[in-house]
XYZ file of C-alpha atoms in Angstrom:
296
model
C 132.496 94.430 117.790
C 134.935 96.087 115.413
C 134.632 99.708 114.310
C 136.585 99.570 111.055
C 134.376 101.787 108.903
C 134.563 102.560 105.191
C 133.275 105.714 103.510
C 130.736 105.233 100.684
C 133.112 105.581 97.719
C 135.662 103.135 99.144
C 132.906 100.811 100.319
C 131.365 100.819 96.843
C 134.679 99.804 95.288
C 135.097 96.955 97.770
C 131.512 95.811 97.337
C 131.845 95.750 93.546
C 134.856 93.461 93.893
C 133.182 91.198 96.456
C 130.032 90.989 94.367
C 132.000 90.035 91.250
C 133.821 87.317 93.219
C 130.694 85.939 94.937
C 129.188 82.569 94.034
C 125.921 83.390 95.798
C 124.331 86.504 97.285
C 122.019 86.660 100.276
C 120.360 90.052 100.706
C 119.147 90.627 104.261
C 117.158 93.765 104.944
C 115.390 95.668 107.691
C 113.297 98.800 108.033
C 116.231 101.048 107.168
C 116.156 99.894 103.556
C 112.524 100.855 103.068
C 113.151 104.127 104.925
C 115.940 104.895 102.449
C 113.474 104.066 99.663
C 111.026 106.694 100.917
C 108.964 104.749 103.462
C 110.258 106.075 106.768
C 107.845 105.150 109.569
C 109.320 107.898 111.735
C 108.730 110.667 109.173
C 106.463 113.069 111.108
C 105.760 115.269 108.082
C 104.450 112.329 106.052
C 102.520 111.088 109.082
C 100.789 114.444 109.437
C 99.892 114.419 105.719
C 98.361 110.952 105.824
C 96.873 110.957 109.334
C 95.897 114.523 110.319
C 93.352 113.318 112.868
C 95.868 111.058 114.617
C 98.420 113.864 114.540
C 95.936 116.114 116.328
C 95.628 113.412 118.987
C 99.345 113.732 119.653
C 100.667 110.779 117.642
C 103.763 111.428 115.567
C 104.854 108.255 113.754
C 103.556 105.056 112.198
C 104.932 102.961 115.051
C 101.473 102.399 116.524
C 101.671 98.767 117.602
C 100.228 98.655 121.116
C 98.645 102.122 120.954
C 95.074 101.719 122.277
C 92.896 103.138 119.507
C 89.168 102.401 119.128
C 88.413 100.036 116.212
C 87.133 102.761 113.871
C 90.388 104.742 114.248
C 92.623 101.676 114.285
C 91.220 100.309 111.027
C 91.210 103.757 109.461
C 94.911 103.938 110.214
C 95.592 100.437 108.879
C 93.684 101.087 105.656
C 95.574 104.283 104.818
C 98.927 102.943 106.003
C 98.728 99.662 104.089
C 97.394 101.335 100.963
C 100.372 103.706 101.032
C 103.073 101.208 101.985
C 101.948 97.899 100.482
C 99.661 98.710 97.561
C 101.110 101.971 96.266
C 101.319 101.842 92.460
C 104.489 102.015 90.442
C 107.980 100.753 91.022
C 110.495 101.953 93.587
C 113.768 103.246 92.106
C 115.950 102.180 95.042
C 114.731 98.586 95.032
C 115.014 98.473 91.246
C 118.638 99.609 91.456
C 119.319 96.953 94.057
C 117.800 94.305 91.786
C 119.951 95.521 88.916
C 123.041 95.412 91.101
C 122.544 91.716 91.893
C 121.955 90.931 88.227
C 122.067 87.240 87.351
C 123.889 86.153 90.505
C 122.298 83.213 92.340
C 120.548 85.062 95.146
C 117.923 85.025 97.886
C 116.296 87.687 100.060
C 115.467 87.510 103.765
C 113.748 90.578 105.183
C 111.933 91.678 108.305
C 110.011 94.175 106.175
C 106.344 93.402 105.533
C 105.776 95.860 102.678
C 106.315 93.508 99.727
C 108.761 95.909 98.072
C 111.221 93.218 96.997
C 108.640 91.125 95.157
C 107.066 94.267 93.688
C 110.369 95.451 92.218
C 111.806 92.602 90.248
C 112.901 90.063 92.863
C 111.427 86.595 92.373
C 108.614 86.248 94.954
C 109.483 82.595 95.570
C 112.984 83.666 96.648
C 111.911 86.233 99.235
C 111.499 85.060 102.849
C 109.429 87.390 105.052
C 109.374 85.792 108.532
C 107.671 88.817 110.117
C 104.609 88.651 107.876
C 103.042 90.634 105.060
C 100.735 93.670 105.014
C 99.130 92.042 102.001
C 97.492 89.401 104.235
C 95.217 89.400 107.268
C 94.273 86.700 109.771
C 91.900 85.790 112.566
C 93.119 87.387 115.794
C 92.558 84.215 117.848
C 93.467 82.569 115.387
C 90.741 80.034 114.751
C 92.705 78.519 111.828
C 96.301 78.799 110.546
C 95.233 80.655 107.408
C 95.542 84.175 106.021
C 93.574 86.106 103.430
C 94.292 88.779 100.839
C 94.033 92.199 102.505
C 93.527 94.210 99.312
C 89.700 93.829 99.241
C 89.614 94.559 102.972
C 91.633 97.763 102.545
C 89.431 98.872 99.640
C 86.282 98.366 101.719
C 87.742 100.283 104.651
C 88.901 103.176 102.482
C 85.425 103.475 100.956
C 84.082 104.143 104.475
C 87.036 106.230 105.700
C 86.655 109.858 106.781
C 90.003 111.717 106.583
C 88.810 114.528 108.866
C 88.019 112.217 111.767
C 90.502 109.506 110.802
C 87.783 106.920 111.378
C 85.933 104.276 109.420
C 82.420 105.673 109.602
C 80.464 102.540 108.655
C 80.601 99.953 111.464
C 79.632 97.313 108.925
C 82.907 97.872 107.093
C 84.997 96.885 110.122
C 86.429 93.424 109.482
C 85.465 90.174 111.152
C 86.886 86.691 110.655
C 84.863 84.981 107.894
C 85.202 81.643 109.710
C 84.444 82.361 113.374
C 83.126 85.931 113.316
C 85.852 87.099 115.696
C 88.268 89.992 115.376
C 91.011 90.008 112.763
C 94.535 91.389 112.589
C 96.968 92.229 109.855
C 99.335 89.306 109.342
C 102.431 90.751 111.043
C 104.384 89.212 113.897
C 103.399 90.920 117.137
C 102.663 88.049 119.512
C 102.108 84.298 119.666
C 98.873 84.617 117.675
C 100.844 85.391 114.516
C 100.045 82.925 111.711
C 103.374 82.040 110.154
C 102.198 79.072 108.055
C 102.113 80.981 104.733
C 105.724 82.115 105.183
C 107.288 78.827 106.273
C 107.627 77.285 102.759
C 109.902 80.148 101.690
C 111.934 79.670 104.863
C 112.365 75.986 104.060
C 113.425 76.786 100.481
C 115.978 79.282 101.790
C 117.376 76.680 104.203
C 117.692 74.179 101.342
C 119.487 76.786 99.232
C 121.920 77.445 102.054
C 122.232 73.748 102.822
C 123.226 72.901 99.251
C 126.035 75.474 99.236
C 129.478 73.845 99.460
C 131.562 74.742 102.507
C 133.919 76.818 100.358
C 131.116 78.877 98.784
C 131.967 82.542 98.401
C 128.716 83.791 99.892
C 128.145 87.535 99.939
C 125.743 88.579 102.702
C 124.524 92.074 101.906
C 122.717 93.475 104.948
C 120.807 96.722 104.437
C 119.181 98.795 107.165
C 118.843 96.105 109.835
C 119.162 97.515 113.334
C 118.312 96.263 116.790
C 114.499 96.264 116.769
C 114.580 92.566 115.902
C 118.284 91.615 115.799
C 117.484 87.911 116.013
C 115.692 88.070 112.662
C 118.325 89.682 110.439
C 121.597 90.828 112.056
C 122.553 87.784 114.109
C 121.535 85.126 111.560
C 123.639 86.965 108.966
C 126.640 86.979 111.263
C 126.162 83.286 112.018
C 126.013 82.472 108.302
C 129.217 84.424 107.725
C 130.876 82.257 110.370
C 129.419 79.063 108.890
C 130.884 79.796 105.443
C 134.564 80.626 106.031
C 134.943 82.133 102.545
C 131.870 84.352 102.895
C 131.802 88.123 103.271
C 129.398 90.336 105.193
C 128.536 93.895 104.157
C 126.588 95.825 106.806
C 125.002 99.061 105.578
C 123.542 101.058 108.456
C 123.924 104.763 109.327
C 123.425 104.201 113.076
C 124.617 100.662 113.788
C 127.237 99.696 111.180
C 129.562 97.779 113.531
C 130.574 94.247 112.572
C 131.909 91.405 114.800
C 135.624 91.394 115.494
C 135.923 87.712 114.589
C 134.860 88.545 111.017
C 137.652 91.097 110.564
C 139.042 91.019 107.040
C 135.818 89.793 105.483
C 133.274 92.222 106.901
C 132.581 95.686 105.576
C 130.990 98.338 107.802
C 129.247 101.117 105.859
C 127.840 103.959 108.034
C 125.343 105.407 105.535
C 121.845 104.736 104.292
C 121.362 102.231 101.507
C 120.378 105.026 99.115
C 123.763 106.729 99.444
C 125.672 103.502 98.904
C 123.582 102.602 95.863
C 124.180 106.096 94.510
C 127.895 105.332 94.629
C 127.478 101.863 93.178
C 125.338 102.951 90.256
C 127.125 106.217 89.436
C 128.762 106.264 85.998
C 132.358 105.137 86.203
C 134.881 107.574 84.794
C 137.196 106.184 82.157
C 140.895 106.473 83.038
C 142.677 109.492 81.573
C 145.074 108.154 78.916
C 147.378 111.109 79.584
C 147.991 109.916 83.133
C 150.582 107.175 83.555
C 149.344 104.180 85.582
């Protein structure tokens, strides 16, 4: 890996140039982008606000996959978490600025995030590939069929029976069951082999066609935001492979902890060691007009 790192102001200047020169833009994003947008799963203060009962039990973050909670607590957590992350009203300024930055460039999004923030903030839903799932859907845990269902009515029912003091869903009848087989259900996120990926595959096929129709000399800009090593095979490595496939492409990696880029992409990879919010601040800041009194 190479450690050639650019500070935000210089990186913003380079990115503006690369974006202007790009024929196509592929935005790839991980949890760091949503954290920069205000949805940091590791934020203990926000966790304590939303889940006081779980905080009293010693839990400190929203990374609860695999934590053995009884169903009433588990579904209480999911209802509050999904309502906050996936169904929160209003637009998100960071994602809106990112959409404005891309403008009318031919673009696609591939993200490991399951919060729907791209589609909710101006990106065309049919050009967003979410291979890890979507909080907006739920599925049979078995699964008995390769289908998913809208989780909004489920979340509303759970919240109506939720007790913030205990953190539990107090009505056992509100706990979800599969409408088809009567078994347990799960939120449609990739955790194990039971994950139902069928609803997300059409977008993946459309993305592959879009990439497959790009000429070999396409100036592809791969803008990677907040993708670390939790699932590197989903975002980081595919982006690097695409940069190698298109010899005229460029890769921009924005990550405060893991900004390094491969040595074989030297000269057409930009390593930016800050959060996406700081880089977008630089990119969207008003540009000063040159002082006519200063000779060029």
